[in-house]
JSON list of C-alpha atoms in Angstrom, two decimals:
[
{"chain": "A", "resi": 27, "resn": "MET", "atom": "CA", "xyz": [102.20, 82.00, 106.97]},
{"chain": "A", "resi": 28, "resn": "ILE", "atom": "CA", "xyz": [104.98, 84.23, 108.35]},
{"chain": "A", "resi": 29, "resn": "GLY", "atom": "CA", "xyz": [106.24, 84.94, 104.81]},
{"chain": "A", "resi": 30, "resn": "GLU", "atom": "CA", "xyz": [102.76, 85.82, 103.62]},
{"chain": "A", "resi": 31, "resn": "ILE", "atom": "CA", "xyz": [102.21, 88.24, 106.52]},
{"chain": "A", "resi": 32, "resn": "ALA", "atom": "CA", "xyz": [105.60, 89.77, 105.87]},
{"chain": "A", "resi": 33, "resn": "ALA", "atom": "CA", "xyz": [104.80, 90.31, 102.19]},
{"chain": "A", "resi": 34, "resn": "ILE", "atom": "CA", "xyz": [101.45, 91.87, 103.06]},
{"chain": "A", "resi": 35, "resn": "ALA", "atom": "CA", "xyz": [103.02, 94.15, 105.70]},
{"chain": "A", "resi": 36, "resn": "VAL", "atom": "CA", "xyz": [105.80, 95.36, 103.40]},
{"chain": "A", "resi": 37, "resn": "ALA", "atom": "CA", "xyz": [103.47, 95.98, 100.49]},
{"chain": "A", "resi": 38, "resn": "ALA", "atom": "CA", "xyz": [100.95, 97.86, 102.68]},
{"chain": "A", "resi": 39, "resn": "ILE", "atom": "CA", "xyz": [103.57, 99.88, 104.53]},
{"chain": "A", "resi": 40, "resn": "LEU", "atom": "CA", "xyz": [105.34, 101.02, 101.29]},
{"chain": "A", "resi": 41, "resn": "ALA", "atom": "CA", "xyz": [101.95, 101.97, 99.68]},
{"chain": "A", "resi": 42, "resn": "ILE", "atom": "CA", "xyz": [100.71, 103.99, 102.67]},
{"chain": "A", "resi": 43, "resn": "THR", "atom": "CA", "xyz": [104.07, 105.63, 103.58]},
{"chain": "A", "resi": 44, "resn": "LEU", "atom": "CA", "xyz": [104.86, 106.80, 100.07]},
{"chain": "A", "resi": 45, "resn": "HIS", "atom": "CA", "xyz": [101.35, 108.01, 99.56]},
{"chain": "A", "resi": 46, "resn": "GLU", "atom": "CA", "xyz": [101.58, 110.33, 102.65]},
{"chain": "A", "resi": 47, "resn": "ALA", "atom": "CA", "xyz": [105.09, 111.38, 101.81]},
{"chain": "A", "resi": 48, "resn": "ALA", "atom": "CA", "xyz": [104.04, 112.36, 98.30]},
{"chain": "A", "resi": 49, "resn": "HIS", "atom": "CA", "xyz": [101.51, 114.79, 99.72]},
{"chain": "A", "resi": 50, "resn": "GLY", "atom": "CA", "xyz": [104.21, 116.46, 101.82]},
{"chain": "A", "resi": 51, "resn": "PHE", "atom": "CA", "xyz": [106.74, 116.63, 98.94]},
{"chain": "A", "resi": 52, "resn": "ALA", "atom": "CA", "xyz": [104.09, 118.14, 96.72]},
{"chain": "A", "resi": 53, "resn": "ALA", "atom": "CA", "xyz": [103.05, 120.70, 99.26]},
{"chain": "A", "resi": 54, "resn": "ARG", "atom": "CA", "xyz": [106.69, 121.79, 99.88]},
{"chain": "A", "resi": 55, "resn": "ALA", "atom": "CA", "xyz": [107.23, 122.08, 96.15]},
{"chain": "A", "resi": 56, "resn": "LEU", "atom": "CA", "xyz": [104.15, 124.30, 95.89]},
{"chain": "A", "resi": 57, "resn": "GLY", "atom": "CA", "xyz": [104.99, 126.61, 98.72]},
{"chain": "A", "resi": 58, "resn": "ASP", "atom": "CA", "xyz": [103.90, 125.04, 101.94]},
{"chain": "A", "resi": 59, "resn": "ASP", "atom": "CA", "xyz": [106.63, 123.67, 104.18]},
{"chain": "A", "resi": 60, "resn": "THR", "atom": "CA", "xyz": [104.38, 122.80, 107.13]},
{"chain": "A", "resi": 61, "resn": "ALA", "atom": "CA", "xyz": [104.75, 119.02, 106.82]},
{"chain": "A", "resi": 62, "resn": "TRP", "atom": "CA", "xyz": [108.46, 119.46, 106.11]},
{"chain": "A", "resi": 63, "resn": "ARG", "atom": "CA", "xyz": [108.98, 121.38, 109.33]},
{"chain": "A", "resi": 64, "resn": "LEU", "atom": "CA", "xyz": [107.07, 118.81, 111.27]},
{"chain": "A", "resi": 65, "resn": "GLY", "atom": "CA", "xyz": [109.18, 115.92, 109.95]},
{"chain": "A", "resi": 66, "resn": "ARG", "atom": "CA", "xyz": [106.34, 114.37, 107.95]},
{"chain": "A", "resi": 67, "resn": "VAL", "atom": "CA", "xyz": [108.01, 114.55, 104.60]},
{"chain": "A", "resi": 68, "resn": "SER", "atom": "CA", "xyz": [109.71, 111.25, 105.29]},
{"chain": "A", "resi": 69, "resn": "LEU", "atom": "CA", "xyz": [110.01, 107.74, 104.00]},
{"chain": "A", "resi": 70, "resn": "ASN", "atom": "CA", "xyz": [110.16, 106.55, 107.66]},
{"chain": "A", "resi": 71, "resn": "PRO", "atom": "CA", "xyz": [106.89, 104.60, 108.12]},
{"chain": "A", "resi": 72, "resn": "LEU", "atom": "CA", "xyz": [106.83, 105.33, 111.81]},
{"chain": "A", "resi": 73, "resn": "ARG", "atom": "CA", "xyz": [106.23, 109.08, 111.12]},
{"chain": "A", "resi": 74, "resn": "HIS", "atom": "CA", "xyz": [103.01, 108.31, 109.31]},
{"chain": "A", "resi": 75, "resn": "VAL", "atom": "CA", "xyz": [101.60, 105.69, 111.73]},
{"chain": "A", "resi": 76, "resn": "ASP", "atom": "CA", "xyz": [98.08, 106.26, 113.11]},
{"chain": "A", "resi": 77, "resn": "PRO", "atom": "CA", "xyz": [97.61, 103.91, 116.07]},
{"chain": "A", "resi": 78, "resn": "VAL", "atom": "CA", "xyz": [94.04, 103.01, 115.14]},
{"chain": "A", "resi": 79, "resn": "GLY", "atom": "CA", "xyz": [94.07, 103.28, 111.34]},
{"chain": "A", "resi": 80, "resn": "THR", "atom": "CA", "xyz": [97.54, 101.88, 110.64]},
{"chain": "A", "resi": 81, "resn": "LEU", "atom": "CA", "xyz": [97.84, 99.26, 113.36]},
{"chain": "A", "resi": 82, "resn": "LEU", "atom": "CA", "xyz": [94.67, 98.33, 115.13]},
{"chain": "A", "resi": 83, "resn": "VAL", "atom": "CA", "xyz": [92.12, 98.13, 112.25]},
{"chain": "A", "resi": 84, "resn": "PRO", "atom": "CA", "xyz": [94.43, 96.43, 109.68]},
{"chain": "A", "resi": 85, "resn": "GLY", "atom": "CA", "xyz": [95.76, 94.17, 112.39]},
{"chain": "A", "resi": 86, "resn": "LEU", "atom": "CA", "xyz": [92.27, 92.95, 113.42]},
{"chain": "A", "resi": 87, "resn": "LEU", "atom": "CA", "xyz": [91.28, 92.51, 109.79]},
{"chain": "A", "resi": 88, "resn": "LEU", "atom": "CA", "xyz": [94.50, 90.53, 109.09]},
{"chain": "A", "resi": 89, "resn": "VAL", "atom": "CA", "xyz": [94.13, 88.25, 112.11]},
{"chain": "A", "resi": 90, "resn": "THR", "atom": "CA", "xyz": [90.42, 87.60, 111.73]},
{"chain": "A", "resi": 91, "resn": "GLN", "atom": "CA", "xyz": [90.66, 86.76, 108.02]},
{"chain": "A", "resi": 92, "resn": "LEU", "atom": "CA", "xyz": [93.68, 84.48, 108.40]},
{"chain": "A", "resi": 93, "resn": "ALA", "atom": "CA", "xyz": [91.95, 82.74, 111.40]},
{"chain": "A", "resi": 94, "resn": "THR", "atom": "CA", "xyz": [88.53, 82.34, 109.75]},
{"chain": "A", "resi": 95, "resn": "LEU", "atom": "CA", "xyz": [89.28, 82.17, 105.96]},
{"chain": "A", "resi": 96, "resn": "GLY", "atom": "CA", "xyz": [92.92, 81.08, 105.94]},
{"chain": "A", "resi": 97, "resn": "ARG", "atom": "CA", "xyz": [93.70, 83.99, 103.59]},
{"chain": "A", "resi": 98, "resn": "VAL", "atom": "CA", "xyz": [93.38, 87.78, 103.34]},
{"chain": "A", "resi": 99, "resn": "GLU", "atom": "CA", "xyz": [90.59, 89.00, 101.03]},
{"chain": "A", "resi": 100, "resn": "ALA", "atom": "CA", "xyz": [90.32, 92.68, 102.07]},
{"chain": "A", "resi": 101, "resn": "MET", "atom": "CA", "xyz": [92.25, 95.21, 104.02]},
{"chain": "A", "resi": 102, "resn": "PHE", "atom": "CA", "xyz": [91.33, 98.67, 105.25]},
{"chain": "A", "resi": 103, "resn": "GLY", "atom": "CA", "xyz": [93.23, 101.34, 107.13]},
{"chain": "A", "resi": 104, "resn": "TRP", "atom": "CA", "xyz": [94.63, 104.77, 107.05]},
{"chain": "A", "resi": 105, "resn": "ALA", "atom": "CA", "xyz": [97.76, 106.70, 107.95]},
{"chain": "A", "resi": 106, "resn": "LYS", "atom": "CA", "xyz": [98.13, 109.94, 110.00]},
{"chain": "A", "resi": 107, "resn": "PRO", "atom": "CA", "xyz": [97.23, 112.67, 107.45]},
{"chain": "A", "resi": 108, "resn": "VAL", "atom": "CA", "xyz": [100.02, 114.96, 106.37]},
{"chain": "A", "resi": 109, "resn": "PRO", "atom": "CA", "xyz": [99.31, 118.48, 107.48]},
{"chain": "A", "resi": 110, "resn": "VAL", "atom": "CA", "xyz": [98.96, 121.03, 104.67]},
{"chain": "A", "resi": 111, "resn": "ASP", "atom": "CA", "xyz": [98.22, 124.74, 105.13]},
{"chain": "A", "resi": 112, "resn": "ILE", "atom": "CA", "xyz": [96.27, 125.51, 101.99]},
{"chain": "A", "resi": 113, "resn": "TRP", "atom": "CA", "xyz": [96.89, 129.31, 102.37]},
{"chain": "A", "resi": 114, "resn": "ARG", "atom": "CA", "xyz": [100.63, 128.88, 102.35]},
{"chain": "A", "resi": 115, "resn": "LEU", "atom": "CA", "xyz": [100.44, 127.32, 98.86]},
{"chain": "A", "resi": 116, "resn": "ARG", "atom": "CA", "xyz": [101.31, 129.74, 96.04]},
{"chain": "A", "resi": 117, "resn": "ASP", "atom": "CA", "xyz": [97.98, 129.04, 94.38]},
{"chain": "A", "resi": 118, "resn": "PRO", "atom": "CA", "xyz": [95.71, 127.65, 97.14]},
{"chain": "A", "resi": 119, "resn": "ARG", "atom": "CA", "xyz": [93.00, 126.30, 94.85]},
{"chain": "A", "resi": 120, "resn": "TRP", "atom": "CA", "xyz": [95.09, 124.45, 92.27]},
{"chain": "A", "resi": 121, "resn": "GLY", "atom": "CA", "xyz": [97.86, 123.81, 94.73]},
{"chain": "A", "resi": 122, "resn": "MET", "atom": "CA", "xyz": [95.53, 121.79, 96.91]},
{"chain": "A", "resi": 123, "resn": "VAL", "atom": "CA", "xyz": [94.30, 119.84, 93.85]},
{"chain": "A", "resi": 124, "resn": "LEU", "atom": "CA", "xyz": [97.92, 118.90, 92.96]},
{"chain": "A", "resi": 125, "resn": "VAL", "atom": "CA", "xyz": [98.89, 118.07, 96.57]},
{"chain": "A", "resi": 126, "resn": "ALA", "atom": "CA", "xyz": [95.81, 115.80, 96.88]},
{"chain": "A", "resi": 127, "resn": "ALA", "atom": "CA", "xyz": [96.48, 114.15, 93.51]},
{"chain": "A", "resi": 128, "resn": "ALA", "atom": "CA", "xyz": [100.16, 113.47, 94.50]},
{"chain": "A", "resi": 129, "resn": "GLY", "atom": "CA", "xyz": [99.17, 110.62, 96.78]},
{"chain": "A", "resi": 130, "resn": "PRO", "atom": "CA", "xyz": [97.16, 108.55, 94.30]},
{"chain": "A", "resi": 131, "resn": "GLY", "atom": "CA", "xyz": [99.64, 109.48, 91.61]},
{"chain": "A", "resi": 132, "resn": "ILE", "atom": "CA", "xyz": [102.57, 107.94, 93.46]},
{"chain": "A", "resi": 133, "resn": "ASN", "atom": "CA", "xyz": [100.53, 104.79, 94.17]},
{"chain": "A", "resi": 134, "resn": "PHE", "atom": "CA", "xyz": [99.86, 104.32, 90.39]},
{"chain": "A", "resi": 135, "resn": "ALA", "atom": "CA", "xyz": [103.61, 104.94, 89.75]},
{"chain": "A", "resi": 136, "resn": "LEU", "atom": "CA", "xyz": [104.55, 102.41, 92.40]},
{"chain": "A", "resi": 137, "resn": "ALA", "atom": "CA", "xyz": [102.24, 99.77, 90.95]},
{"chain": "A", "resi": 138, "resn": "PHE", "atom": "CA", "xyz": [103.88, 100.25, 87.54]},
{"chain": "A", "resi": 139, "resn": "GLY", "atom": "CA", "xyz": [107.30, 100.21, 89.18]},
{"chain": "A", "resi": 140, "resn": "PHE", "atom": "CA", "xyz": [106.63, 96.90, 91.01]},
{"chain": "A", "resi": 141, "resn": "GLY", "atom": "CA", "xyz": [105.41, 95.48, 87.68]},
{"chain": "A", "resi": 142, "resn": "LEU", "atom": "CA", "xyz": [108.80, 96.25, 86.29]},
{"chain": "A", "resi": 143, "resn": "PHE", "atom": "CA", "xyz": [110.55, 94.96, 89.38]},
{"chain": "A", "resi": 144, "resn": "ALA", "atom": "CA", "xyz": [108.90, 91.58, 88.92]},
{"chain": "A", "resi": 145, "resn": "HIS", "atom": "CA", "xyz": [110.78, 91.24, 85.56]},
{"chain": "A", "resi": 146, "resn": "VAL", "atom": "CA", "xyz": [114.02, 91.86, 87.40]},
{"chain": "A", "resi": 147, "resn": "VAL", "atom": "CA", "xyz": [113.31, 89.15, 89.92]},
{"chain": "A", "resi": 148, "resn": "THR", "atom": "CA", "xyz": [112.28, 86.71, 87.16]},
{"chain": "A", "resi": 149, "resn": "ALA", "atom": "CA", "xyz": [115.48, 87.52, 85.18]},
{"chain": "A", "resi": 150, "resn": "ALA", "atom": "CA", "xyz": [117.56, 86.71, 88.34]},
{"chain": "A", "resi": 151, "resn": "ASP", "atom": "CA", "xyz": [116.30, 83.17, 88.21]},
{"chain": "A", "resi": 152, "resn": "GLY", "atom": "CA", "xyz": [119.22, 80.95, 89.24]},
{"chain": "A", "resi": 153, "resn": "VAL", "atom": "CA", "xyz": [120.90, 83.82, 91.13]},
{"chain": "A", "resi": 154, "resn": "LEU", "atom": "CA", "xyz": [118.39, 84.32, 93.91]},
{"chain": "A", "resi": 155, "resn": "PRO", "atom": "CA", "xyz": [117.35, 81.38, 96.07]},
{"chain": "A", "resi": 156, "resn": "LEU", "atom": "CA", "xyz": [113.94, 80.07, 94.98]},
{"chain": "A", "resi": 157, "resn": "VAL", "atom": "CA", "xyz": [112.31, 80.96, 98.24]},
{"chain": "A", "resi": 158, "resn": "ALA", "atom": "CA", "xyz": [113.62, 84.56, 98.09]},
{"chain": "A", "resi": 159, "resn": "ALA", "atom": "CA", "xyz": [112.48, 84.96, 94.45]},
{"chain": "A", "resi": 160, "resn": "ASP", "atom": "CA", "xyz": [109.04, 83.59, 95.26]},
{"chain": "A", "resi": 161, "resn": "TRP", "atom": "CA", "xyz": [108.72, 85.96, 98.20]},
{"chain": "A", "resi": 162, "resn": "LEU", "atom": "CA", "xyz": [109.79, 88.93, 96.18]},
{"chain": "A", "resi": 163, "resn": "LEU", "atom": "CA", "xyz": [107.35, 88.13, 93.37]},
{"chain": "A", "resi": 164, "resn": "ARG", "atom": "CA", "xyz": [104.55, 87.71, 95.86]},
{"chain": "A", "resi": 165, "resn": "MET", "atom": "CA", "xyz": [105.43, 91.07, 97.54]},
{"chain": "A", "resi": 166, "resn": "ALA", "atom": "CA", "xyz": [105.57, 92.76, 94.14]},
{"chain": "A", "resi": 167, "resn": "ALA", "atom": "CA", "xyz": [102.18, 91.36, 93.11]},
{"chain": "A", "resi": 168, "resn": "LEU", "atom": "CA", "xyz": [100.61, 92.49, 96.43]},
{"chain": "A", "resi": 169, "resn": "SER", "atom": "CA", "xyz": [102.25, 95.91, 96.10]},
{"chain": "A", "resi": 170, "resn": "MET", "atom": "CA", "xyz": [100.66, 96.36, 92.64]},
{"chain": "A", "resi": 171, "resn": "LEU", "atom": "CA", "xyz": [97.30, 95.31, 93.99]},
{"chain": "A", "resi": 172, "resn": "TYR", "atom": "CA", "xyz": [97.44, 97.47, 97.17]},
{"chain": "A", "resi": 173, "resn": "ASN", "atom": "CA", "xyz": [98.80, 100.57, 95.41]},
{"chain": "A", "resi": 174, "resn": "VAL", "atom": "CA", "xyz": [96.02, 100.47, 92.79]},
{"chain": "A", "resi": 175, "resn": "ILE", "atom": "CA", "xyz": [93.31, 99.88, 95.38]},
{"chain": "A", "resi": 176, "resn": "LEU", "atom": "CA", "xyz": [94.68, 102.61, 97.65]},
{"chain": "A", "resi": 177, "resn": "ALA", "atom": "CA", "xyz": [94.79, 105.05, 94.75]},
{"chain": "A", "resi": 178, "resn": "CYS", "atom": "CA", "xyz": [91.30, 104.21, 93.45]},
{"chain": "A", "resi": 179, "resn": "PHE", "atom": "CA", "xyz": [89.83, 104.26, 96.97]},
{"chain": "A", "resi": 180, "resn": "ASN", "atom": "CA", "xyz": [91.43, 107.67, 97.76]},
{"chain": "A", "resi": 181, "resn": "LEU", "atom": "CA", "xyz": [90.04, 109.13, 94.49]},
{"chain": "A", "resi": 182, "resn": "LEU", "atom": "CA", "xyz": [86.47, 108.61, 95.76]},
{"chain": "A", "resi": 183, "resn": "PRO", "atom": "CA", "xyz": [84.93, 112.19, 95.71]},
{"chain": "A", "resi": 184, "resn": "ILE", "atom": "CA", "xyz": [84.30, 112.27, 99.43]},
{"chain": "A", "resi": 185, "resn": "PRO", "atom": "CA", "xyz": [86.37, 114.65, 101.62]},
{"chain": "A", "resi": 186, "resn": "PRO", "atom": "CA", "xyz": [88.74, 114.16, 103.38]},
{"chain": "A", "resi": 187, "resn": "LEU", "atom": "CA", "xyz": [89.75, 111.54, 100.79]},
{"chain": "A", "resi": 188, "resn": "ASP", "atom": "CA", "xyz": [91.99, 112.91, 98.02]},
{"chain": "A", "resi": 189, "resn": "GLY", "atom": "CA", "xyz": [89.22, 112.70, 95.50]},
{"chain": "A", "resi": 190, "resn": "GLY", "atom": "CA", "xyz": [87.02, 114.91, 97.66]},
{"chain": "A", "resi": 191, "resn": "ARG", "atom": "CA", "xyz": [89.74, 117.56, 97.88]},
{"chain": "A", "resi": 192, "resn": "ILE", "atom": "CA", "xyz": [90.40, 117.40, 94.17]},
{"chain": "A", "resi": 193, "resn": "LEU", "atom": "CA", "xyz": [86.63, 117.82, 93.58]},
{"chain": "A", "resi": 194, "resn": "VAL", "atom": "CA", "xyz": [86.54, 120.84, 95.90]},
{"chain": "A", "resi": 195, "resn": "GLY", "atom": "CA", "xyz": [89.36, 122.48, 93.93]},
{"chain": "A", "resi": 196, "resn": "LEU", "atom": "CA", "xyz": [87.55, 121.86, 90.61]},
{"chain": "A", "resi": 197, "resn": "LEU", "atom": "CA", "xyz": [84.04, 122.94, 91.53]},
{"chain": "A", "resi": 198, "resn": "PRO", "atom": "CA", "xyz": [82.70, 126.55, 91.51]},
{"chain": "A", "resi": 199, "resn": "ALA", "atom": "CA", "xyz": [82.92, 128.25, 94.85]},
{"chain": "A", "resi": 200, "resn": "PRO", "atom": "CA", "xyz": [79.30, 127.62, 96.17]},
{"chain": "A", "resi": 201, "resn": "ALA", "atom": "CA", "xyz": [79.45, 123.90, 95.24]},
{"chain": "A", "resi": 202, "resn": "ALA", "atom": "CA", "xyz": [82.99, 123.59, 96.57]},
{"chain": "A", "resi": 203, "resn": "ARG", "atom": "CA", "xyz": [81.94, 124.99, 99.94]},
{"chain": "A", "resi": 204, "resn": "ALA", "atom": "CA", "xyz": [79.09, 122.50, 100.10]},
{"chain": "A", "resi": 205, "resn": "VAL", "atom": "CA", "xyz": [81.36, 119.54, 99.36]},
{"chain": "A", "resi": 206, "resn": "ALA", "atom": "CA", "xyz": [84.04, 120.83, 101.71]},
{"chain": "A", "resi": 207, "resn": "GLY", "atom": "CA", "xyz": [81.40, 120.94, 104.49]},
{"chain": "A", "resi": 208, "resn": "LEU", "atom": "CA", "xyz": [81.10, 117.18, 104.29]},
{"chain": "A", "resi": 209, "resn": "GLU", "atom": "CA", "xyz": [84.65, 116.71, 105.56]},
{"chain": "A", "resi": 210, "resn": "ARG", "atom": "CA", "xyz": [83.67, 116.49, 109.16]},
{"chain": "A", "resi": 211, "resn": "PHE", "atom": "CA", "xyz": [81.43, 113.53, 108.32]},
{"chain": "A", "resi": 212, "resn": "GLY", "atom": "CA", "xyz": [83.66, 112.07, 105.63]},
{"chain": "A", "resi": 213, "resn": "LEU", "atom": "CA", "xyz": [85.18, 109.21, 107.65]},
{"chain": "A", "resi": 214, "resn": "LEU", "atom": "CA", "xyz": [81.72, 108.16, 108.87]},
{"chain": "A", "resi": 215, "resn": "ILE", "atom": "CA", "xyz": [80.39, 108.23, 105.29]},
{"chain": "A", "resi": 216, "resn": "VAL", "atom": "CA", "xyz": [83.31, 106.05, 104.14]},
{"chain": "A", "resi": 217, "resn": "LEU", "atom": "CA", "xyz": [82.93, 103.56, 106.95]},
{"chain": "A", "resi": 218, "resn": "GLY", "atom": "CA", "xyz": [79.21, 103.43, 106.32]},
{"chain": "A", "resi": 219, "resn": "LEU", "atom": "CA", "xyz": [79.70, 102.67, 102.63]},
{"chain": "A", "resi": 220, "resn": "ILE", "atom": "CA", "xyz": [82.17, 99.88, 103.44]},
{"chain": "A", "resi": 221, "resn": "PHE", "atom": "CA", "xyz": [80.59, 98.21, 106.45]},
{"chain": "A", "resi": 222, "resn": "LEU", "atom": "CA", "xyz": [76.99, 99.29, 106.79]},
{"chain": "A", "resi": 223, "resn": "VAL", "atom": "CA", "xyz": [75.54, 99.72, 103.31]},
{"chain": "A", "resi": 224, "resn": "PRO", "atom": "CA", "xyz": [76.19, 96.10, 102.24]},
{"chain": "A", "resi": 225, "resn": "TYR", "atom": "CA", "xyz": [74.13, 94.88, 105.15]},
{"chain": "A", "resi": 226, "resn": "ALA", "atom": "CA", "xyz": [71.42, 97.51, 104.83]},
{"chain": "A", "resi": 227, "resn": "ILE", "atom": "CA", "xyz": [71.04, 96.93, 101.06]},
{"chain": "A", "resi": 228, "resn": "PRO", "atom": "CA", "xyz": [71.58, 93.22, 100.27]},
{"chain": "A", "resi": 229, "resn": "GLY", "atom": "CA", "xyz": [73.30, 92.86, 96.92]},
{"chain": "A", "resi": 230, "resn": "PHE", "atom": "CA", "xyz": [74.72, 96.35, 96.91]},
{"chain": "A", "resi": 231, "resn": "ASP", "atom": "CA", "xyz": [78.35, 96.45, 97.83]},
{"chain": "A", "resi": 232, "resn": "PRO", "atom": "CA", "xyz": [80.00, 99.81, 97.08]},
{"chain": "A", "resi": 233, "resn": "LEU", "atom": "CA", "xyz": [83.50, 98.65, 97.87]},
{"chain": "A", "resi": 234, "resn": "GLY", "atom": "CA", "xyz": [83.00, 95.52, 95.67]},
{"chain": "A", "resi": 235, "resn": "ILE", "atom": "CA", "xyz": [81.85, 97.75, 92.84]},
{"chain": "A", "resi": 236, "resn": "LEU", "atom": "CA", "xyz": [84.86, 99.93, 93.17]},
{"chain": "A", "resi": 237, "resn": "MET", "atom": "CA", "xyz": [87.11, 96.92, 93.02]},
{"chain": "A", "resi": 238, "resn": "ARG", "atom": "CA", "xyz": [85.40, 95.15, 90.09]},
{"chain": "A", "resi": 239, "resn": "GLU", "atom": "CA", "xyz": [84.55, 98.14, 87.95]},
{"chain": "A", "resi": 240, "resn": "VAL", "atom": "CA", "xyz": [87.56, 100.52, 88.66]},
{"chain": "A", "resi": 241, "resn": "ALA", "atom": "CA", "xyz": [90.50, 99.02, 90.56]},
{"chain": "A", "resi": 242, "resn": "PHE", "atom": "CA", "xyz": [90.72, 95.66, 88.69]},
{"chain": "A", "resi": 243, "resn": "PRO", "atom": "CA", "xyz": [90.44, 97.23, 85.23]},
{"chain": "A", "resi": 244, "resn": "VAL", "atom": "CA", "xyz": [93.13, 99.76, 86.21]},
{"chain": "A", "resi": 245, "resn": "LEU", "atom": "CA", "xyz": [95.27, 96.98, 87.52]},
{"chain": "A", "resi": 246, "resn": "ARG", "atom": "CA", "xyz": [94.88, 95.09, 84.22]},
{"chain": "A", "resi": 247, "resn": "VAL", "atom": "CA", "xyz": [96.06, 98.18, 82.34]},
{"chain": "A", "resi": 248, "resn": "ILE", "atom": "CA", "xyz": [99.15, 98.52, 84.60]},
{"chain": "A", "resi": 249, "resn": "PHE", "atom": "CA", "xyz": [99.86, 94.78, 84.25]},
{"chain": "A", "resi": 250, "resn": "THR", "atom": "CA", "xyz": [99.81, 95.22, 80.44]},
{"chain": "A", "resi": 251, "resn": "LEU", "atom": "CA", "xyz": [101.91, 98.42, 80.47]},
{"chain": "A", "resi": 252, "resn": "SER", "atom": "CA", "xyz": [104.53, 96.80, 82.65]},
{"chain": "A", "resi": 253, "resn": "GLY", "atom": "CA", "xyz": [104.81, 93.80, 80.28]},
{"chain": "A", "resi": 254, "resn": "HIS", "atom": "CA", "xyz": [102.66, 91.16, 82.03]},
{"chain": "A", "resi": 255, "resn": "GLY", "atom": "CA", "xyz": [100.00, 90.62, 79.36]},
{"chain": "A", "resi": 256, "resn": "GLY", "atom": "CA", "xyz": [97.11, 92.13, 81.26]},
{"chain": "A", "resi": 257, "resn": "ALA", "atom": "CA", "xyz": [96.35, 89.08, 83.44]},
{"chain": "A", "resi": 258, "resn": "VAL", "atom": "CA", "xyz": [95.45, 89.75, 87.03]}
]
């Protein structure tokens, strides 16, 4: 049980921390050093912790699922957003698109990297203790899963998710302003899609659809590309 919780925690922390750090690195490369000056371009997970989104909500989900189901079937949470001043970017419109895309991009890269890392662990058979090897393989598998889910979820075209900000940068100005205006309600929309819609419309689960139709197919592709035969 402790090993499983540790694997879940490490996989989730790496996925979220590097996602947020990637936004900051991209913004700095494109002209905005706001996050850099505030110390948010960091691989230190503590700098990206949101008390509610990173600790309370995932913690409650973890405890309740382990207590009731004996396993973890779904996790949800968020980190403290990295501050970006769009007007300090050299090209505000396309710069914001690239900054937003950097988060999901690093998650896809991490998923692929952990797929390769699993081969290294397997090749070390006989060198690593069996318990350690099993734990590393479990952590790698969870990391692949969490990174793909985090990337696909963040690419939903709803501001303030990354996909919403990418959409704002791609749309003509009038439509972009309309979509950007949804940002103040974005978190409520996302929470409604996850927790309210499945109860209001039986049989319609937006998060389940995202997992089945997008995240799992992407994960199968990454499994194949990293040499694991496409099995999830």
